[in-house]
């Protein structure tokens, strides 16, 4: 049985004091999640990671939003997996569409970052998804197949089982145009089948999240789908009240 997982992606939002405030106020929601076997995670900015982790409920995973694939060196502005490990982070988002769009993050680069995380016992949360144009041209599965094959290459079956995948159609992120439950189930099912082809006997343990304009009022519908194990949420994860509402909706 795969446990449900709700992860908030804060993007470039919240100062350390705001992050700390959230961590203090989310305690009740986190207890409720624990009682209902729901896992939680938040991905704050680098600047807030330690503050957030030091105050956050123990059952809340803390993810970075990005990581460099090298361990150290002349890479101005970057942070490595071993550095995240030392400050007790749980993992990192990889290949979010905003990084693919604005920072030239390719799937092959993502593969190197995933390798660096796994080598440091950290959880990669690998994001895939098609643009609106690709969706309209019926290329969704081709795009995602390539993102999976390039981003998840050269793993062992045991490593594959540790990876979390998020299907986030680019056209649905921050737009309010969320994908239908049918699309989410269809593509998350496709992802699971493809992971199984790449790494036989791994896919039943891999958690696959849907992301893109998920809100308290639509999250439960996604979670009723067989192949959707949780959600990666941007805007609606920024307030404790809507994050807590989503936790409650997940337990229905
Ligand atoms: P959104 O963002 O929930 O604001 O659409 C999702 C994401 O970028 O992960």
Coordinates of C-alpha atoms and ligand atoms in Angstrom, one line a residue:
X1 CA 0.0 0.0 0.0
X2 CA 1.5 3.4 -1.0
X3 CA 1.0 6.1 1.6
X4 CA -0.6 9.3 0.5
X5 CA 1.8 12.3 0.2
X6 CA 1.1 16.0 0.1
X7 CA 4.0 18.3 -0.8
X8 CA 4.0 22.1 -0.8
X9 CA 6.3 23.8 -3.2
X10 CA 6.8 27.3 -2.0
X11 CA 8.9 28.5 -4.9
X12 CA 10.3 32.0 -4.2
X13 CA 7.9 32.8 -1.4
X14 CA 8.3 33.4 2.4
X15 CA 11.1 34.9 4.4
X16 CA 12.7 32.7 7.2
X17 CA 10.4 34.3 9.8
X18 CA 7.3 33.6 7.7
X19 CA 8.5 30.0 7.1
X20 CA 9.0 29.6 10.9
X21 CA 5.5 30.9 11.6
X22 CA 4.0 28.3 9.2
X23 CA 6.0 25.5 10.8
X24 CA 4.7 26.5 14.2
X25 CA 1.1 26.7 13.1
X26 CA 0.9 23.6 11.0
X27 CA 1.4 21.3 14.0
X28 CA -2.3 20.3 14.4
X29 CA -2.5 19.5 10.7
X30 CA 0.6 17.4 10.9
X31 CA -0.8 15.4 13.9
X32 CA -4.0 14.8 11.9
X33 CA -1.9 13.6 9.0
X34 CA 0.0 11.2 11.2
X35 CA -3.2 9.7 12.5
X36 CA -4.5 9.2 9.0
X37 CA -1.3 7.8 7.5
X38 CA -0.7 10.8 5.2
X39 CA 2.9 11.9 4.6
X40 CA 3.7 15.6 4.3
X41 CA 6.5 17.7 2.8
X42 CA 7.4 21.3 2.2
X43 CA 10.0 22.7 -0.2
X44 CA 11.0 26.2 1.1
X45 CA 13.8 28.3 -0.4
X46 CA 17.3 27.4 0.5
X47 CA 17.4 30.4 2.9
X48 CA 14.5 29.0 5.0
X49 CA 15.5 25.3 5.0
X50 CA 17.2 25.1 8.4
X51 CA 14.8 27.5 10.2
X52 CA 11.9 25.5 8.8
X53 CA 13.4 22.1 9.7
X54 CA 14.3 23.2 13.2
X55 CA 10.6 24.1 14.0
X56 CA 8.6 21.8 11.7
X57 CA 6.7 18.8 13.0
X58 CA 8.9 15.7 13.0
X59 CA 6.7 13.9 10.4
X60 CA 7.1 16.7 7.8
X61 CA 9.7 16.0 5.1
X62 CA 11.7 19.0 4.0
X63 CA 12.8 19.3 0.4
X64 CA 15.1 21.8 -1.3
X65 CA 13.8 23.1 -4.6
X66 CA 17.0 22.3 -6.5
X67 CA 20.5 20.8 -6.1
X68 CA 23.7 20.8 -8.1
X69 CA 25.0 17.5 -9.4
X70 CA 28.6 18.0 -8.3
X71 CA 29.7 17.6 -4.7
X72 CA 31.6 20.8 -4.4
X73 CA 33.7 23.2 -6.6
X74 CA 33.6 26.4 -8.6
X75 CA 29.8 26.6 -9.2
X76 CA 28.8 30.1 -8.0
X77 CA 25.3 30.2 -6.5
X78 CA 24.9 26.4 -6.3
X79 CA 24.3 24.0 -3.4
X80 CA 25.3 20.3 -3.4
X81 CA 23.5 17.2 -2.1
X82 CA 26.1 16.5 0.6
X83 CA 25.5 20.1 1.9
X84 CA 21.7 19.4 2.1
X85 CA 22.5 16.1 3.8
X86 CA 24.5 17.8 6.5
X87 CA 21.7 20.1 7.4
X88 CA 19.4 17.1 7.6
X89 CA 17.2 17.7 4.6
X90 CA 15.1 14.8 3.3
X91 CA 15.4 15.4 -0.5
X92 CA 15.0 17.9 -3.3
X93 CA 12.6 18.7 -6.1
X94 CA 14.3 18.0 -9.5
X95 CA 13.2 19.2 -12.9
X96 CA 10.4 21.5 -11.9
X97 CA 9.0 23.1 -15.1
X98 CA 10.0 26.5 -13.9
X99 CA 13.6 25.4 -13.7
X100 CA 13.3 23.6 -17.0
X101 CA 11.9 26.8 -18.6
X102 CA 14.0 29.5 -16.9
X103 CA 17.2 27.6 -16.0
X104 CA 17.7 25.3 -18.9
X105 CA 17.2 22.2 -16.8
X106 CA 17.3 19.2 -19.2
X107 CA 16.2 15.7 -18.3
X108 CA 19.8 14.6 -18.7
X109 CA 21.0 17.2 -16.2
X110 CA 18.2 16.0 -13.9
X111 CA 19.6 12.4 -14.1
X112 CA 22.9 13.7 -12.7
X113 CA 21.1 15.5 -9.9
X114 CA 19.1 12.4 -9.1
X115 CA 22.3 10.4 -8.9
X116 CA 23.9 13.0 -6.5
X117 CA 20.8 12.8 -4.3
X118 CA 20.7 9.0 -4.2
X119 CA 24.4 8.8 -3.4
X120 CA 23.6 11.0 -0.3
X121 CA 20.6 9.0 0.7
X122 CA 18.2 11.9 -0.2
X123 CA 14.9 11.6 -1.9
X124 CA 14.5 12.9 -5.4
X125 CA 11.1 14.3 -6.3
X126 CA 11.3 14.3 -10.1
X127 CA 8.8 16.5 -12.0
X128 CA 7.7 15.8 -15.5
X129 CA 5.0 17.3 -17.7
X130 CA 4.2 18.6 -21.1
X131 CA 3.6 22.2 -22.3
X132 CA 0.3 23.4 -23.6
X133 CA 1.4 23.2 -27.2
X134 CA 2.6 19.6 -26.7
X135 CA -0.7 18.8 -25.0
X136 CA -2.7 20.2 -27.9
X137 CA -0.6 18.3 -30.4
X138 CA -1.3 15.0 -28.6
X139 CA 2.4 14.6 -27.7
X140 CA 2.0 14.3 -23.9
X141 CA 3.0 10.6 -23.6
X142 CA 6.0 11.0 -26.0
X143 CA 7.3 14.0 -24.0
X144 CA 6.9 12.2 -20.7
X145 CA 8.4 9.0 -21.9
X146 CA 11.5 10.9 -22.9
X147 CA 11.6 12.8 -19.6
X148 CA 11.4 9.4 -17.8
X149 CA 14.0 7.6 -19.9
X150 CA 16.5 10.4 -19.7
X151 CA 15.9 11.6 -16.2
X152 CA 15.7 8.1 -14.6
X153 CA 18.5 6.4 -16.4
X154 CA 21.1 4.1 -14.8
X155 CA 19.3 3.4 -11.6
X156 CA 18.9 0.1 -9.7
X157 CA 15.4 -1.2 -8.9
X158 CA 15.9 -0.4 -5.3
X159 CA 16.9 3.2 -6.2
X160 CA 13.9 3.6 -8.4
X161 CA 11.6 2.7 -5.5
X162 CA 12.9 5.6 -3.5
X163 CA 12.1 8.2 -6.2
X164 CA 8.9 10.2 -6.1
X165 CA 7.5 11.4 -9.5
X166 CA 5.2 14.4 -9.9
X167 CA 3.2 14.7 -13.1
X168 CA 2.7 18.5 -13.6
X169 CA 1.2 19.6 -16.9
X170 CA 3.0 22.9 -17.6
X171 CA -0.3 24.5 -18.7
X172 CA -1.9 23.8 -15.4
X173 CA 0.8 25.2 -13.1
X174 CA -0.4 28.4 -11.5
X175 CA -3.0 28.9 -14.1
X176 CA -6.2 27.6 -12.4
X177 CA -6.6 25.3 -15.5
X178 CA -6.1 22.1 -13.6
X179 CA -6.1 18.8 -15.6
X180 CA -9.2 16.7 -15.3
X181 CA -9.1 13.7 -12.9
X182 CA -9.2 11.5 -16.0
X183 CA -6.2 13.1 -17.6
X184 CA -4.3 12.9 -14.2
X185 CA -5.1 9.2 -13.8
X186 CA -4.4 8.4 -17.5
X187 CA -0.9 10.0 -17.4
X188 CA 0.0 8.9 -13.9
X189 CA -1.0 5.3 -15.0
X190 CA 1.1 5.7 -18.1
X191 CA 4.1 6.9 -15.9
X192 CA 3.7 3.8 -13.7
X193 CA 3.6 1.4 -16.6
X194 CA 6.6 3.0 -18.1
X195 CA 8.6 2.9 -14.9
X196 CA 7.7 -0.8 -14.7
X197 CA 9.1 -1.3 -18.2
X198 CA 12.3 0.5 -17.3
X199 CA 12.7 -1.2 -13.9
X200 CA 10.6 -4.3 -13.5
X201 CA 9.1 -4.9 -10.1
X202 CA 9.6 -1.3 -8.9
X203 CA 6.5 0.6 -10.0
X204 CA 4.0 -0.5 -7.4
X205 CA 6.2 1.1 -4.7
X206 CA 6.8 4.4 -6.6
X207 CA 4.7 7.3 -5.5
X208 CA 3.3 9.4 -8.3
X209 CA 1.8 12.8 -7.5
X210 CA -0.3 15.1 -9.6
X211 CA 0.5 18.8 -9.5
X212 CA -1.0 21.9 -11.2
X213 CA -3.6 24.2 -9.7
X214 CA -4.4 21.7 -6.9
X215 CA -6.7 23.3 -4.3
X216 CA -8.6 22.2 -1.2
X217 CA -11.7 21.8 -3.3
X218 CA -10.3 19.6 -6.0
X219 CA -7.6 17.5 -4.3
X220 CA -9.8 14.7 -3.1
X221 CA -10.9 13.9 -6.7
X222 CA -7.3 13.3 -7.8
X223 CA -6.6 11.2 -4.8
X224 CA -9.5 8.9 -5.6
X225 CA -7.7 7.8 -8.8
X226 CA -5.8 4.5 -8.6
X227 CA -2.5 5.8 -9.8
X228 CA -2.4 9.2 -8.1
X229 CA -0.7 8.9 -4.7
X230 CA -0.7 12.5 -3.7
X231 CA -0.2 16.1 -4.8
X232 CA 2.5 18.6 -5.4
X233 CA 1.0 22.0 -4.6
X234 CA 2.2 25.5 -5.2
X235 CA -0.1 28.5 -4.4
X236 CA -2.5 26.6 -2.2
X237 CA 0.4 25.4 0.1
X238 CA 1.3 28.9 1.2
X239 CA -1.2 29.3 4.0
X240 CA -1.6 27.0 6.9
X241 CA -5.4 27.1 6.6
X242 CA -5.5 25.8 3.0
X243 CA -2.6 23.3 3.6
X244 CA -4.6 21.9 6.5
X245 CA -7.8 21.8 4.5
X246 CA -6.0 19.7 1.9
X247 CA -4.7 17.3 4.6
X248 CA -8.3 16.9 5.7
X249 CA -9.6 16.4 2.2
X250 CA -6.9 13.7 1.6
X251 CA -8.2 11.6 4.5
X252 CA -11.8 11.4 3.1
Ligands
LIG1 P1 0.4 25.5 -8.4 O1 1.9 25.0 -8.6 O2 -0.2 24.6 -7.4 O3 0.5 26.9 -7.9 O4 -0.3 25.4 -9.8 C1 2.2 23.7 -8.7 C2 3.7 23.5 -8.8 O5 4.4 24.3 -9.4 O6 4.3 22.6 -8.2

